[in-house]
Amino acid sequence: MADNSKTEDAASDSVEAAKGTGDKKEKLADQVMQNPQVLAALQERLDNAPHTPSSYIETLPKAVKRRIDALKQLQVKCAHIEAKFYEEVHDLERKYAALYQPLFDKRRDFITGGAEPTEAEAEWHSENEEEEKLAGDVKNKVVIEEKEAGAAEETNPKGIPDFWFTIFRNVDMLSELVQEYDEPILKHLQDIKVKFSEPGQPMSFTLEFYFEPNDYFTNSILTKTYKMKSEPDKTDPFSFEGPEIVDCEGCTIDWKKGKNVTVKTIKKKQKHKGRGTVRTITKQVPNDSFFNFFSPIKVSGDGESLDEDSECTLAIDFEVGHFFRERIVPRAVLYFTGEAIEDDDNVCILLRLS
Amino acid sequence: MADNSKTEDAASDSVEAAKGTGDKKEKLADQVMQNPQVLAALQERLDNAPHTPSSYIETLPKAVKRRIDALKQLQVKCAHIEAKFYEEVHDLERKYAALYQPLFDKRRDFITGGAEPTEAEAEWHSENEEEEKLAGDVKNKVVIEEKEAGAAEETNPKGIPDFWFTIFRNVDMLSELVQEYDEPILKHLQDIKVKFSEPGQPMSFTLEFYFEPNDYFTNSILTKTYKMKSEPDKTDPFSFEGPEIVDCEGCTIDWKKGKNVTVKTIKKKQKHKGRGTVRTITKQVPNDSFFNFFSPIKVSGDGESLDEDSECTLAIDFEVGHFFRERIVPRAVLYFTGEAIEDDDNVCILLRLS
């Protein structure tokens, strides 16, 4: 679980995405790694470890073992160089975030209706159009398009209604967290930004959720910060694979009166000790909601003392934060149209096969 | 198969490895993606595609569709910025390769016996030792160790015998390629280096296999170069996930007379047309061997005209080249001792479950 309760630095992972089928594969693997049956078998295998090449090492002369120890020492040095490499990649991520931002701001303006794309900005040929152009019956197509348009254009809402909410609905990892009563709130979500820690600061990233004024809370921005660690573990340096999310922090949501969906009020009968009189008291208890995302479990100092449920909840939280940063914010439109989702679907059958 | 026939740039992937269980996951996924049953189901699913959110898009007013097209255009711009990012990561990889090299050279010297580690260089405490220290019976332990050593020290071979050959045996992906008659040749392998393309040159990396003088071929270095592409595809920009291996090139092996294991001589009876006399001719035909790694299939210009077998062979070749660069060369000692292999094993059960 330990490994699973950490998620790679999305900075690194965006590079991981460099793999042709990398992202698909990673999600596939993530899901497999979260399959309890799989984890059980994995644990079992780990417990009664198989005959490994290491037993062959035991048979080697001491002088040779000594040279192998020297190689291990070199390997630890490599791990520390690697850590520096990942820090520089993180700096690169920060540099490029600034290059993406103007495009993301334009995106926000088109979504919220703050700006209308020019003819040039809106020019796009769908694959279908391409095919039909090749098929040569373009004029015909155009006519049909205009007919449809005529009907459609009767309505012209502001920007792209429910853009982010639709993404929450389209992406399983998110829709699983969203309760029915969260939906009207998420319809007010207007933008999501990723902010990186400043150079020299401890490595982290913050997700900023921008909301238009609404009846539920007074915050205009809800934030979730993920703290990362990018150094080899002293007790197990060879396990170092680069930055990992190791902790996260939410924010206080200033709910308007009676609008807090993260708690529910239950009535409870209470019997008075002395006189046997019974009175009914009301009590607030936690309630499932996406907005619990902003009050995550605290990672304890030693990192050991979390029970397995909490470990698991945290693991999922890290995965979600990572997914926002890594996939959703950079490619929002593809999760809105579903073009990015089809990959996920394919991953899903792969898993259904197992 | 197309996606599968490309392997991510290892530079990017070393960063992918930043994921806690990333490498494990990736290998797991690689193997799943190569499972024919899985691929079949995937294909089927792709063929009769499910009801995707994109059908919802069709119902939107034209004005909204127009804004979505604008977002898509912005997304393509992002993909081109992303390509630049990956180029800079590749530069970082090149920079760090120079930092690792002195450690790798020391490694080579300890392996070949070119140098003997000093006391300080060979200092290493295994986990067992640690535990026993904690258990407090250190002296006891030392005594035992010296006894064992006494026996072992009778032999003191040069360096670490069969270091690289043992890795070939330990790593399934490689041992599958190695034939019995390849083994005595691989025992002469003394080092493997990764060389990056120069700045400004087309992105590529070369694996250099260093051999000591041997009875099989006269080359002292065998090379395999992997060419990469790091730009969004014009026809499908959204599929861009970073640099991919797109082609590779081997080298000519100057086999000594009768030593070429990549061909075998077969006898063939031939009947003379006119007189019915039969004569036996000998013919050379290709032979399975790891050393075919150095004469890979050529990727055709359009990339389409390869049959599926060749596609698949190439896909595996790319995976192997990537694995050498990404895991084996940077962490050789862990593949020699098996510390890195256990991960692979665990991945294997994950698959056996499916």
XYZ file of C-alpha atoms in Angstrom:
708
model
C 0.000 0.000 0.000
C 2.853 2.327 0.869
C 3.908 2.748 -2.753
C 0.328 2.968 -3.834
C -0.383 5.729 -1.347
C 2.013 7.978 -3.210
C 1.515 9.483 -6.614
C 4.285 10.572 -8.886
C 4.973 14.223 -9.411
C 2.730 15.171 -12.261
C 5.592 17.202 -13.663
C 7.515 14.033 -14.116
C 4.435 12.258 -15.214
C 3.586 14.667 -17.973
C 6.894 13.519 -19.323
C 5.916 9.970 -18.648
C 2.975 10.685 -20.891
C 5.643 10.860 -23.562
C 4.994 7.178 -24.036
C 2.876 6.407 -27.071
C 0.305 4.556 -25.037
C 1.788 5.710 -21.780
C -1.180 7.462 -20.271
C -3.600 4.686 -21.153
C -1.179 2.156 -19.723
C -0.625 4.125 -16.565
C -4.343 4.428 -15.883
C -4.747 0.751 -16.632
C -1.974 -0.058 -14.207
C -3.261 2.383 -11.609
C -6.593 0.602 -11.677
C -5.027 -2.840 -11.567
C -2.891 -1.692 -8.642
C -6.097 -0.671 -6.874
C -7.758 -4.038 -7.404
C -7.852 -5.629 -3.913
C -7.575 -9.131 -5.352
C -4.444 -8.102 -7.208
C -2.985 -6.375 -4.175
C -3.653 -9.431 -2.031
C -1.838 -11.695 -4.466
C 0.955 -9.158 -4.731
C 1.282 -9.067 -0.941
C 1.306 -12.846 -0.758
C 4.030 -13.023 -3.408
C 6.019 -10.400 -1.541
C 5.660 -12.268 1.760
C 6.957 -15.638 0.604
C 9.403 -14.162 -1.896
C 10.427 -16.471 -4.750
C 13.911 -17.877 -5.394
C 15.580 -14.782 -6.818
C 18.964 -14.255 -8.473
C 20.102 -12.765 -5.151
C 20.565 -16.303 -3.817
C 23.117 -16.801 -6.630
C 25.026 -13.790 -5.304
C 25.431 -15.590 -1.965
C 27.502 -18.274 -3.690
C 30.067 -15.777 -5.016
C 33.568 -15.402 -3.527
C 33.911 -12.670 -0.902
C 36.202 -10.622 -3.177
C 33.476 -10.521 -5.825
C 30.752 -9.676 -3.277
C 32.958 -6.815 -2.182
C 33.016 -5.435 -5.762
C 29.235 -5.809 -5.955
C 28.947 -3.773 -2.746
C 31.068 -1.105 -4.432
C 28.630 -1.063 -7.366
C 25.742 -0.645 -4.918
C 27.464 2.347 -3.385
C 27.844 3.840 -6.873
C 24.153 3.121 -7.482
C 23.190 5.190 -4.445
C 25.273 8.077 -5.805
C 23.341 7.736 -9.072
C 20.039 7.964 -7.172
C 21.105 11.297 -5.693
C 22.070 12.644 -9.123
C 18.696 11.430 -10.374
C 16.967 13.438 -7.636
C 18.670 16.591 -8.941
C 17.541 15.718 -12.461
C 13.914 15.544 -11.362
C 14.242 18.912 -9.638
C 15.411 20.426 -12.922
C 12.492 18.802 -14.735
C 10.201 20.423 -12.185
C 11.803 23.787 -12.983
C 11.159 23.103 -16.678
C 7.526 22.354 -15.846
C 7.291 25.693 -14.085
C 8.828 27.459 -17.080
C 6.379 25.824 -19.481
C 3.388 26.448 -17.243
C 3.982 30.135 -17.970
C 3.956 29.412 -21.711
C 0.678 27.476 -21.532
C -1.093 30.047 -19.316
C -2.052 32.576 -22.045
C -3.707 29.722 -23.980
C -5.478 28.523 -20.831
C -6.685 32.087 -20.134
C -8.119 32.299 -23.648
C -9.748 28.935 -23.027
C -11.330 30.269 -19.829
C -12.639 33.334 -21.664
C -14.262 31.232 -24.405
C -15.763 28.928 -21.742
C -17.175 31.689 -19.549
C -18.260 33.887 -22.441
C -15.735 36.532 -21.438
C -14.589 36.524 -25.069
C -15.911 35.238 -28.401
C -13.465 33.437 -30.741
C -12.747 35.211 -34.023
C -13.369 33.399 -37.329
C -9.687 32.475 -37.462
C -9.671 31.283 -33.835
C -12.742 29.082 -34.362
C -11.532 27.475 -37.607
C -11.602 23.696 -37.261
C -12.163 20.750 -39.568
C -13.531 17.661 -37.878
C -12.334 14.294 -39.158
C -15.834 13.679 -40.572
C -15.673 16.879 -42.574
C -12.259 15.821 -43.855
C -13.629 12.466 -44.948
C -16.625 14.060 -46.603
C -14.409 16.589 -48.367
C -12.452 13.642 -49.715
C -15.759 12.043 -50.662
C -16.302 15.244 -52.593
C -19.872 16.150 -51.561
C -18.856 19.221 -49.619
C -21.571 21.599 -50.877
C -24.246 19.076 -49.981
C -22.698 18.815 -46.492
C -22.641 22.573 -46.047
C -26.332 22.859 -46.846
C -27.218 20.225 -44.267
C -24.970 21.923 -41.737
C -26.712 25.223 -42.230
C -30.129 23.611 -41.840
C -29.067 22.073 -38.517
C -27.472 25.330 -37.536
C -30.661 27.236 -38.294
C -32.481 25.094 -35.765
C -29.668 25.149 -33.227
C -28.954 28.855 -33.426
C -32.338 29.717 -31.971
C -30.509 29.367 -28.636
C -27.124 30.992 -28.026
C -26.081 30.543 -24.394
C -23.132 32.329 -22.829
C -19.770 30.645 -23.459
C -19.788 26.854 -23.069
C -22.382 26.007 -20.395
C -21.424 23.382 -17.755
C -17.985 22.931 -19.333
C -16.127 21.809 -16.205
C -19.174 20.112 -14.711
C -19.451 18.018 -17.888
C -15.827 16.943 -17.446
C -16.614 15.854 -13.882
C -19.479 13.792 -15.313
C -17.363 12.330 -18.126
C -14.349 11.240 -16.065
C -15.087 8.176 -13.920
C -12.406 9.010 -11.366
C -14.259 12.269 -10.673
C -17.909 11.281 -11.174
C -17.392 8.642 -8.477
C -16.684 11.442 -5.991
C -19.590 13.665 -7.049
C -22.917 13.344 -5.221
C -26.205 14.509 -6.723
C -26.283 17.512 -4.383
C -22.712 18.477 -5.487
C -23.845 18.901 -9.089
C -25.611 22.285 -8.853
C -22.515 23.620 -7.049
C -20.059 22.293 -9.665
C -22.104 24.022 -12.369
C -20.603 27.266 -10.988
C -17.010 26.055 -11.551
C -15.454 28.326 -14.178
C -11.775 27.384 -14.324
C -9.132 25.117 -12.803
C -5.517 26.261 -12.638
C -2.316 24.517 -11.572
C 0.168 26.696 -9.670
C 3.722 25.477 -9.040
C 5.839 26.103 -5.959
C 8.316 28.950 -6.407
C 11.932 28.095 -7.278
C 13.859 27.191 -4.099
C 10.631 26.417 -2.230
C 9.831 22.808 -1.254
C 8.430 21.053 -4.336
C 4.631 21.273 -4.518
C 1.715 22.234 -6.757
C -1.635 23.830 -6.000
C -4.922 23.188 -7.790
C -7.073 26.340 -7.878
C -10.790 25.886 -8.511
C -12.423 29.158 -9.613
C -16.144 29.551 -8.892
C -18.539 32.270 -10.021
C -20.590 33.879 -7.209
C -23.064 31.243 -6.005
C -25.597 30.442 -3.279
C -23.433 27.765 -1.623
C -20.199 29.378 -0.392
C -18.530 32.775 -0.431
C -15.054 31.621 -1.609
C -14.249 32.546 -5.195
C -11.307 30.091 -5.232
C -11.007 26.702 -3.540
C -7.449 25.374 -3.320
C -5.772 22.008 -2.815
C -1.997 21.866 -2.427
C 0.034 18.692 -3.025
C 3.470 18.488 -1.407
C 6.125 16.398 -3.102
C 9.353 14.721 -2.045
C 12.219 14.230 -4.499
C 15.061 12.516 -2.632
C 16.079 8.879 -2.226
C 14.895 7.233 0.984
C 17.872 6.739 3.330
C 16.760 3.254 4.337
C 15.875 2.161 0.763
C 17.681 4.391 -1.775
C 17.168 1.956 -4.678
C 13.413 2.370 -4.539
C 13.780 6.024 -5.596
C 11.888 6.670 -8.808
C 11.606 10.457 -8.614
C 9.276 12.948 -6.988
C 6.218 11.612 -5.237
C 3.209 13.311 -3.713
C 3.632 12.735 0.002
C 1.059 15.041 1.570
C -1.747 17.434 0.691
C -3.628 20.335 2.213
C -7.103 21.664 1.480
C -8.790 24.937 2.332
C -11.697 26.153 4.434
C -14.944 26.440 2.491
C -17.052 29.327 3.802
C -20.447 27.673 3.343
C -23.509 29.875 3.346
C -26.044 29.069 6.060
C -27.509 25.584 5.616
C -25.613 24.982 2.346
C -22.735 22.823 3.609
C -23.124 19.555 1.704
C -20.168 17.942 3.519
C -22.190 17.506 6.703
C -25.698 16.276 7.408
C -27.825 16.820 10.493
C -29.244 13.735 12.159
C -31.766 13.572 14.974
C -30.828 11.468 17.970
C -32.964 10.433 20.953
C -31.183 10.978 24.293
C -32.383 9.593 27.639
C -31.761 11.732 30.753
C -29.770 9.749 33.338
C -31.680 10.906 36.437
C -35.268 11.229 35.309
C -35.976 8.797 32.535
C -37.093 11.649 30.277
C -36.168 11.272 26.597
C -35.270 14.305 24.476
C -34.332 14.493 20.829
C -31.053 16.244 19.988
C -29.764 17.049 16.527
C -26.176 16.220 15.618
C -24.027 17.037 12.578
C -22.196 14.109 10.960
C -19.902 13.975 7.910
C -21.601 13.568 4.534
C -20.213 12.165 1.259
C -19.384 14.988 -1.131
C -16.803 15.945 -3.728
C -16.114 18.959 -1.534
C -14.491 16.722 1.070
C -11.629 16.871 -1.460
C -10.765 20.174 0.245
C -10.439 18.671 3.740
C -8.191 15.623 3.198
C -6.875 13.243 5.854
C -3.643 14.477 7.456
C -0.555 12.364 6.783
C 1.023 11.597 10.132
C 4.663 12.549 10.737
C 6.111 9.036 10.625
C 3.740 8.072 7.804
C 3.197 4.658 9.429
C 0.372 5.262 11.816
C -2.410 5.645 9.224
C -4.850 2.726 9.149
C -5.286 0.985 5.802
C -8.581 2.708 4.987
C -7.010 6.116 5.457
C -3.954 5.013 3.466
C -6.306 4.029 0.665
C -8.402 7.198 0.825
C -5.198 9.195 0.698
C -3.897 7.129 -2.228
C -7.043 7.900 -4.197
C -6.843 11.588 -3.242
C -3.262 11.705 -4.538
C -4.310 9.985 -7.760
C -7.114 12.484 -8.276
C -4.908 15.511 -7.587
C -2.332 14.098 -9.932
C -4.944 13.455 -12.617
C -6.271 17.018 -12.403
C -2.781 18.382 -12.829
C -1.539 15.900 -15.342
C -4.471 15.306 -17.680
C -7.588 17.339 -17.019
C -6.204 20.865 -16.730
C -3.819 20.509 -19.698
C -6.397 18.792 -21.970
C -9.760 19.887 -20.618
C -11.510 20.173 -24.006
C -10.661 16.534 -24.829
C -12.298 15.374 -21.588
C -15.289 17.603 -22.350
C -15.773 16.204 -25.862
C -14.870 12.698 -24.732
C -11.947 12.372 -27.128
C -9.671 11.673 -24.152
C -12.268 9.504 -22.416
C -12.333 6.837 -25.122
C -8.829 5.883 -24.000
C -10.105 5.411 -20.474
C -12.954 3.277 -21.782
C -10.503 1.073 -23.598
C -8.504 0.734 -20.421
C -11.702 -0.288 -18.708
C -12.303 -3.290 -20.947
C -8.719 -4.324 -20.524
C -9.532 -4.485 -16.841
C -12.875 -6.165 -17.309
C -10.947 -8.929 -19.048
C -8.965 -9.526 -15.895
C -0.741 -2.260 -33.056
C 0.374 1.128 -34.359
C 0.647 2.681 -30.908
C 2.152 -0.470 -29.598
C 4.827 -0.472 -32.259
C 6.249 2.736 -30.837
C 8.123 3.091 -27.614
C 8.393 6.272 -25.632
C 11.608 8.179 -25.517
C 13.483 6.682 -22.614
C 14.547 10.168 -21.631
C 10.951 10.992 -21.014
C 10.371 7.621 -19.521
C 13.126 7.890 -16.975
C 11.042 10.751 -15.746
C 7.945 8.615 -15.993
C 9.755 6.304 -13.624
C 9.239 9.138 -11.173
C 6.033 7.332 -10.305
C 6.283 5.369 -7.096
C 5.288 2.134 -8.762
C 5.595 3.623 -12.203
C 8.060 1.264 -13.717
C 6.281 -1.794 -12.369
C 2.996 -0.429 -13.644
C 4.408 0.373 -17.038
C 5.835 -3.086 -17.512
C 2.570 -4.565 -16.315
C 0.694 -2.459 -18.822
C 3.189 -3.209 -21.598
C 2.572 -6.887 -21.078
C -1.185 -6.476 -20.930
C -1.037 -4.418 -24.109
C 0.799 -7.312 -25.746
C -1.767 -9.901 -24.665
C -3.545 -10.897 -27.932
C -6.802 -11.610 -26.103
C -6.703 -8.123 -24.662
C -5.817 -6.535 -27.988
C -8.662 -8.388 -29.682
C -11.172 -7.120 -27.143
C -9.682 -3.663 -27.437
C -10.057 -3.759 -31.227
C -13.644 -4.977 -30.941
C -14.446 -2.187 -28.527
C -12.822 0.323 -30.857
C -14.721 -0.998 -33.863
C -18.225 -0.730 -32.441
C -17.372 2.342 -30.375
C -19.616 2.967 -27.354
C -21.966 5.901 -26.850
C -19.395 8.579 -25.974
C -19.872 12.103 -24.636
C -19.087 13.311 -28.165
C -22.663 12.456 -29.170
C -23.760 14.972 -26.519
C -21.632 17.613 -28.246
C -23.688 17.090 -31.433
C -26.787 18.345 -29.610
C -25.195 21.692 -28.707
C -26.108 24.975 -30.464
C -23.832 25.922 -33.353
C -22.482 28.952 -31.478
C -21.324 26.677 -28.636
C -19.819 24.136 -31.065
C -17.921 27.032 -32.580
C -16.391 27.887 -29.172
C -15.467 24.213 -28.681
C -13.680 24.293 -32.048
C -11.764 27.314 -30.775
C -10.718 25.328 -27.696
C -9.536 22.508 -29.952
C -7.401 24.941 -31.900
C -5.877 26.138 -28.609
C -5.282 22.481 -27.663
C -3.226 21.948 -30.821
C -1.114 24.989 -29.889
C -0.568 23.378 -26.478
C 0.622 20.169 -28.135
C 3.299 22.111 -30.015
C 4.477 23.802 -26.814
C 4.550 20.355 -25.211
C 6.829 19.110 -27.992
C 9.317 21.873 -27.140
C 9.108 20.876 -23.490
C 10.086 17.298 -24.312
C 13.014 18.533 -26.378
C 14.281 20.446 -23.346
C 13.853 17.357 -21.173
C 15.951 15.473 -23.708
C 18.646 18.164 -23.350
C 18.479 17.697 -19.580
C 18.918 13.959 -20.077
C 22.012 14.664 -22.154
C 23.378 16.971 -19.455
C 22.821 14.363 -16.736
C 24.249 11.527 -18.813
C 27.578 13.373 -18.511
C 27.166 13.470 -14.717
C 26.428 9.750 -14.476
C 29.268 8.710 -16.805
C 32.158 8.890 -14.278
C 30.168 6.578 -11.959
C 29.408 4.228 -14.846
C 33.104 4.178 -15.820
C 34.029 3.234 -12.246
C 31.361 0.538 -12.428
C 32.923 -0.816 -15.620
C 36.368 -0.877 -14.002
C 35.125 -2.824 -10.966
C 33.270 -5.240 -13.276
C 36.176 -5.888 -15.640
C 38.811 -5.906 -12.891
C 40.411 -2.793 -14.337
C 40.258 -1.352 -10.818
C 39.716 -2.703 -7.294
C 37.382 -0.758 -4.955
C 39.050 0.816 -1.925
C 37.794 -0.045 1.565
C 35.722 3.148 1.548
C 34.338 2.421 -1.931
C 33.306 -1.118 -0.980
C 31.631 -0.179 2.301
C 28.096 -1.486 2.337
C 25.658 -2.721 4.965
C 23.078 -5.179 3.661
C 19.598 -5.034 5.169
C 20.271 -8.382 6.892
C 23.381 -7.011 8.558
C 21.367 -4.010 9.677
C 18.727 -6.262 11.206
C 21.334 -8.401 12.926
C 23.111 -5.315 14.254
C 19.790 -4.290 15.719
C 19.437 -7.831 17.076
C 22.746 -7.101 18.748
C 24.744 -10.230 17.859
C 27.097 -8.474 15.509
C 30.353 -10.146 16.678
C 28.789 -13.548 16.277
C 27.758 -12.593 12.752
C 31.242 -11.381 11.861
C 32.780 -14.672 12.925
C 30.375 -16.634 10.746
C 31.021 -14.266 7.850
C 34.757 -14.785 8.130
C 34.341 -18.555 8.175
C 32.277 -18.414 4.968
C 34.735 -15.964 3.502
C 37.596 -18.280 4.290
C 36.036 -20.934 2.122
C 35.043 -18.536 -0.629
C 38.305 -16.637 -0.789
C 40.135 -19.665 -2.115
C 39.011 -18.335 -5.492
C 39.391 -14.698 -6.456
C 38.389 -14.174 -10.075
C 38.978 -10.957 -12.006
C 36.323 -8.289 -11.455
C 32.731 -9.555 -11.470
C 32.613 -12.533 -13.872
C 29.657 -12.751 -16.283
C 28.194 -9.495 -14.920
C 26.312 -8.416 -18.054
C 25.623 -11.969 -19.153
C 23.955 -12.606 -15.772
C 21.715 -9.589 -16.360
C 20.716 -11.031 -19.737
C 19.811 -14.242 -17.918
C 17.931 -12.464 -15.127
C 15.765 -10.187 -17.277
C 12.985 -12.094 -19.051
C 12.704 -9.546 -21.855
C 16.336 -10.308 -22.739
C 16.659 -14.006 -21.896
C 13.815 -14.647 -24.348
C 16.052 -13.312 -27.125
C 19.176 -15.223 -26.098
C 19.869 -18.635 -27.658
C 22.148 -21.201 -26.043
C 24.843 -20.528 -28.656
C 24.641 -16.760 -27.906
C 25.659 -17.317 -24.289
C 29.415 -17.908 -24.719
C 29.512 -14.745 -26.867
C 27.626 -12.609 -24.325
C 30.121 -13.686 -21.643
C 32.561 -11.367 -23.445
C 30.269 -8.328 -23.025
C 32.057 -5.870 -20.744
C 29.967 -2.703 -20.770
C 26.851 -1.102 -22.247
C 26.699 2.658 -22.762
C 23.926 4.991 -23.878
C 25.017 7.853 -26.140
C 22.638 10.732 -26.887
C 22.297 12.624 -30.147
C 24.184 15.922 -30.165
C 22.238 19.142 -29.468
C 20.527 20.350 -32.647
C 20.753 16.902 -34.229
C 17.567 14.855 -34.789
C 16.595 13.247 -31.446
C 18.082 9.769 -31.033
C 20.122 7.567 -28.705
C 22.674 4.851 -29.378
C 23.295 1.733 -27.312
C 26.975 0.749 -27.390
C 27.823 -2.842 -26.463
C 31.523 -3.198 -25.565
C 33.079 -6.640 -26.051
C 36.506 -7.890 -25.036
C 38.506 -9.563 -27.840
C 36.806 -12.873 -28.616
C 36.690 -15.776 -31.064
C 33.359 -14.785 -32.593
C 33.703 -11.340 -34.211
C 36.338 -8.651 -34.623
C 34.158 -5.665 -33.572
C 35.003 -4.260 -30.152
C 31.722 -2.279 -30.088
C 28.325 -3.263 -31.465
C 25.867 -0.376 -31.800
C 22.114 0.060 -32.084
C 20.696 3.530 -32.713
C 17.090 4.463 -31.937
C 15.632 7.480 -33.755
C 12.904 9.458 -32.061
C 10.180 11.840 -33.172
C 8.935 14.600 -30.879
C 6.242 16.501 -32.760
C 2.450 16.259 -32.874
C 1.080 14.270 -35.819
C -0.521 16.670 -38.317
C -3.515 14.402 -38.886
C -3.996 13.583 -35.162
C -2.327 16.253 -32.985
C -4.262 15.271 -29.842
C -2.631 11.846 -29.742
C 0.747 13.481 -29.089
C 2.215 12.248 -25.825
C 5.846 13.183 -26.363
C 8.868 11.667 -28.086
C 8.505 8.180 -29.494
C 11.023 5.767 -30.947
C 10.087 5.612 -34.616
C 13.007 3.798 -36.209
C 16.253 2.030 -35.386
C 19.497 1.037 -37.054
C 21.953 -1.720 -36.222
C 25.535 -2.333 -37.268
C 27.502 -4.868 -39.268
C 28.998 -7.641 -37.154
C 32.304 -8.821 -38.592
C 31.915 -12.493 -37.732
C 35.013 -14.661 -37.757
C 34.885 -17.568 -40.183
C 32.147 -20.060 -39.275
C 31.182 -18.144 -36.116
C 28.121 -16.260 -37.363
C 25.299 -17.500 -35.115
C 22.673 -15.442 -36.959
C 22.702 -17.814 -39.943
C 22.652 -21.575 -40.231
C 23.641 -23.757 -43.164
C 21.066 -26.274 -44.333
C 21.529 -29.046 -46.874
C 18.991 -29.230 -49.688
C 18.499 -31.965 -52.272
C 18.141 -30.571 -55.809
C 16.940 -32.589 -58.789
C 18.476 -31.741 -62.184
C 15.761 -30.875 -64.735
C 17.181 -32.751 -67.744
C 18.830 -35.858 -66.338
C 17.003 -36.894 -63.170
C 20.253 -36.714 -61.203
C 19.921 -35.447 -57.646
C 22.620 -33.323 -56.002
C 22.816 -31.886 -52.536
C 23.418 -28.133 -52.225
C 24.011 -26.212 -49.002
C 22.132 -22.992 -48.294
C 22.442 -20.362 -45.578
C 19.206 -19.362 -43.794
C 18.537 -16.924 -40.935
C 18.959 -18.316 -37.444
C 17.396 -17.131 -34.167
C 19.935 -15.183 -32.126
C 20.170 -12.194 -29.813
C 22.624 -10.787 -32.324
C 19.781 -10.257 -34.822
C 19.161 -7.251 -32.497
C 21.848 -5.537 -34.574
C 20.088 -6.066 -37.925
C 16.512 -4.881 -37.239
C 13.657 -4.674 -39.751
C 13.629 -1.387 -41.684
C 10.658 0.875 -40.997
C 9.149 1.766 -44.373
C 8.781 5.424 -45.325
C 4.995 5.630 -45.027
C 5.043 3.398 -41.957
C 1.965 1.562 -43.234
C 3.363 -1.142 -45.453
C 4.812 -3.329 -42.661
C 2.900 -6.560 -42.112
C 1.618 -7.206 -38.602
C 4.413 -9.652 -37.722
C 7.053 -7.089 -38.640
C 5.118 -4.393 -36.746
C 5.169 -6.663 -33.729
C 8.841 -7.608 -34.038
C 9.668 -3.924 -34.322
C 7.470 -3.089 -31.314
C 9.387 -5.606 -29.219
C 12.725 -4.314 -30.546
C 11.722 -0.772 -29.509
C 10.673 -2.000 -26.073
C 13.999 -3.777 -25.620
C 16.054 -0.780 -26.738
C 14.019 1.420 -24.465
C 14.481 -0.983 -21.558
C 18.271 -1.085 -22.022
C 18.404 2.693 -21.980
C 15.823 3.287 -19.320
C 16.406 0.583 -16.744
C 19.323 -1.759 -17.390
C 22.166 0.661 -18.117
C 21.237 3.083 -15.293
C 20.622 0.325 -12.695
C 22.692 -2.618 -13.919
C 23.779 -3.844 -10.465
C 20.138 -4.139 -9.348
C 19.361 -6.366 -12.336
C 22.495 -8.393 -11.590
C 21.590 -8.959 -7.927
C 17.916 -9.365 -8.766
C 16.794 -6.466 -6.578
C 15.186 -4.860 -9.622
C 13.882 -8.177 -10.960
C 11.575 -8.820 -8.020
C 9.453 -5.951 -9.263
C 9.103 -7.650 -12.615
C 8.120 -10.869 -10.872
C 5.403 -9.066 -9.009
C 4.139 -7.668 -12.260
C 4.032 -11.180 -13.585
C 1.628 -12.421 -10.941
C -0.532 -9.420 -11.547
C -0.811 -10.693 -15.089
C -1.274 -14.298 -14.133
C -4.334 -13.132 -12.231
C -5.842 -11.883 -15.467
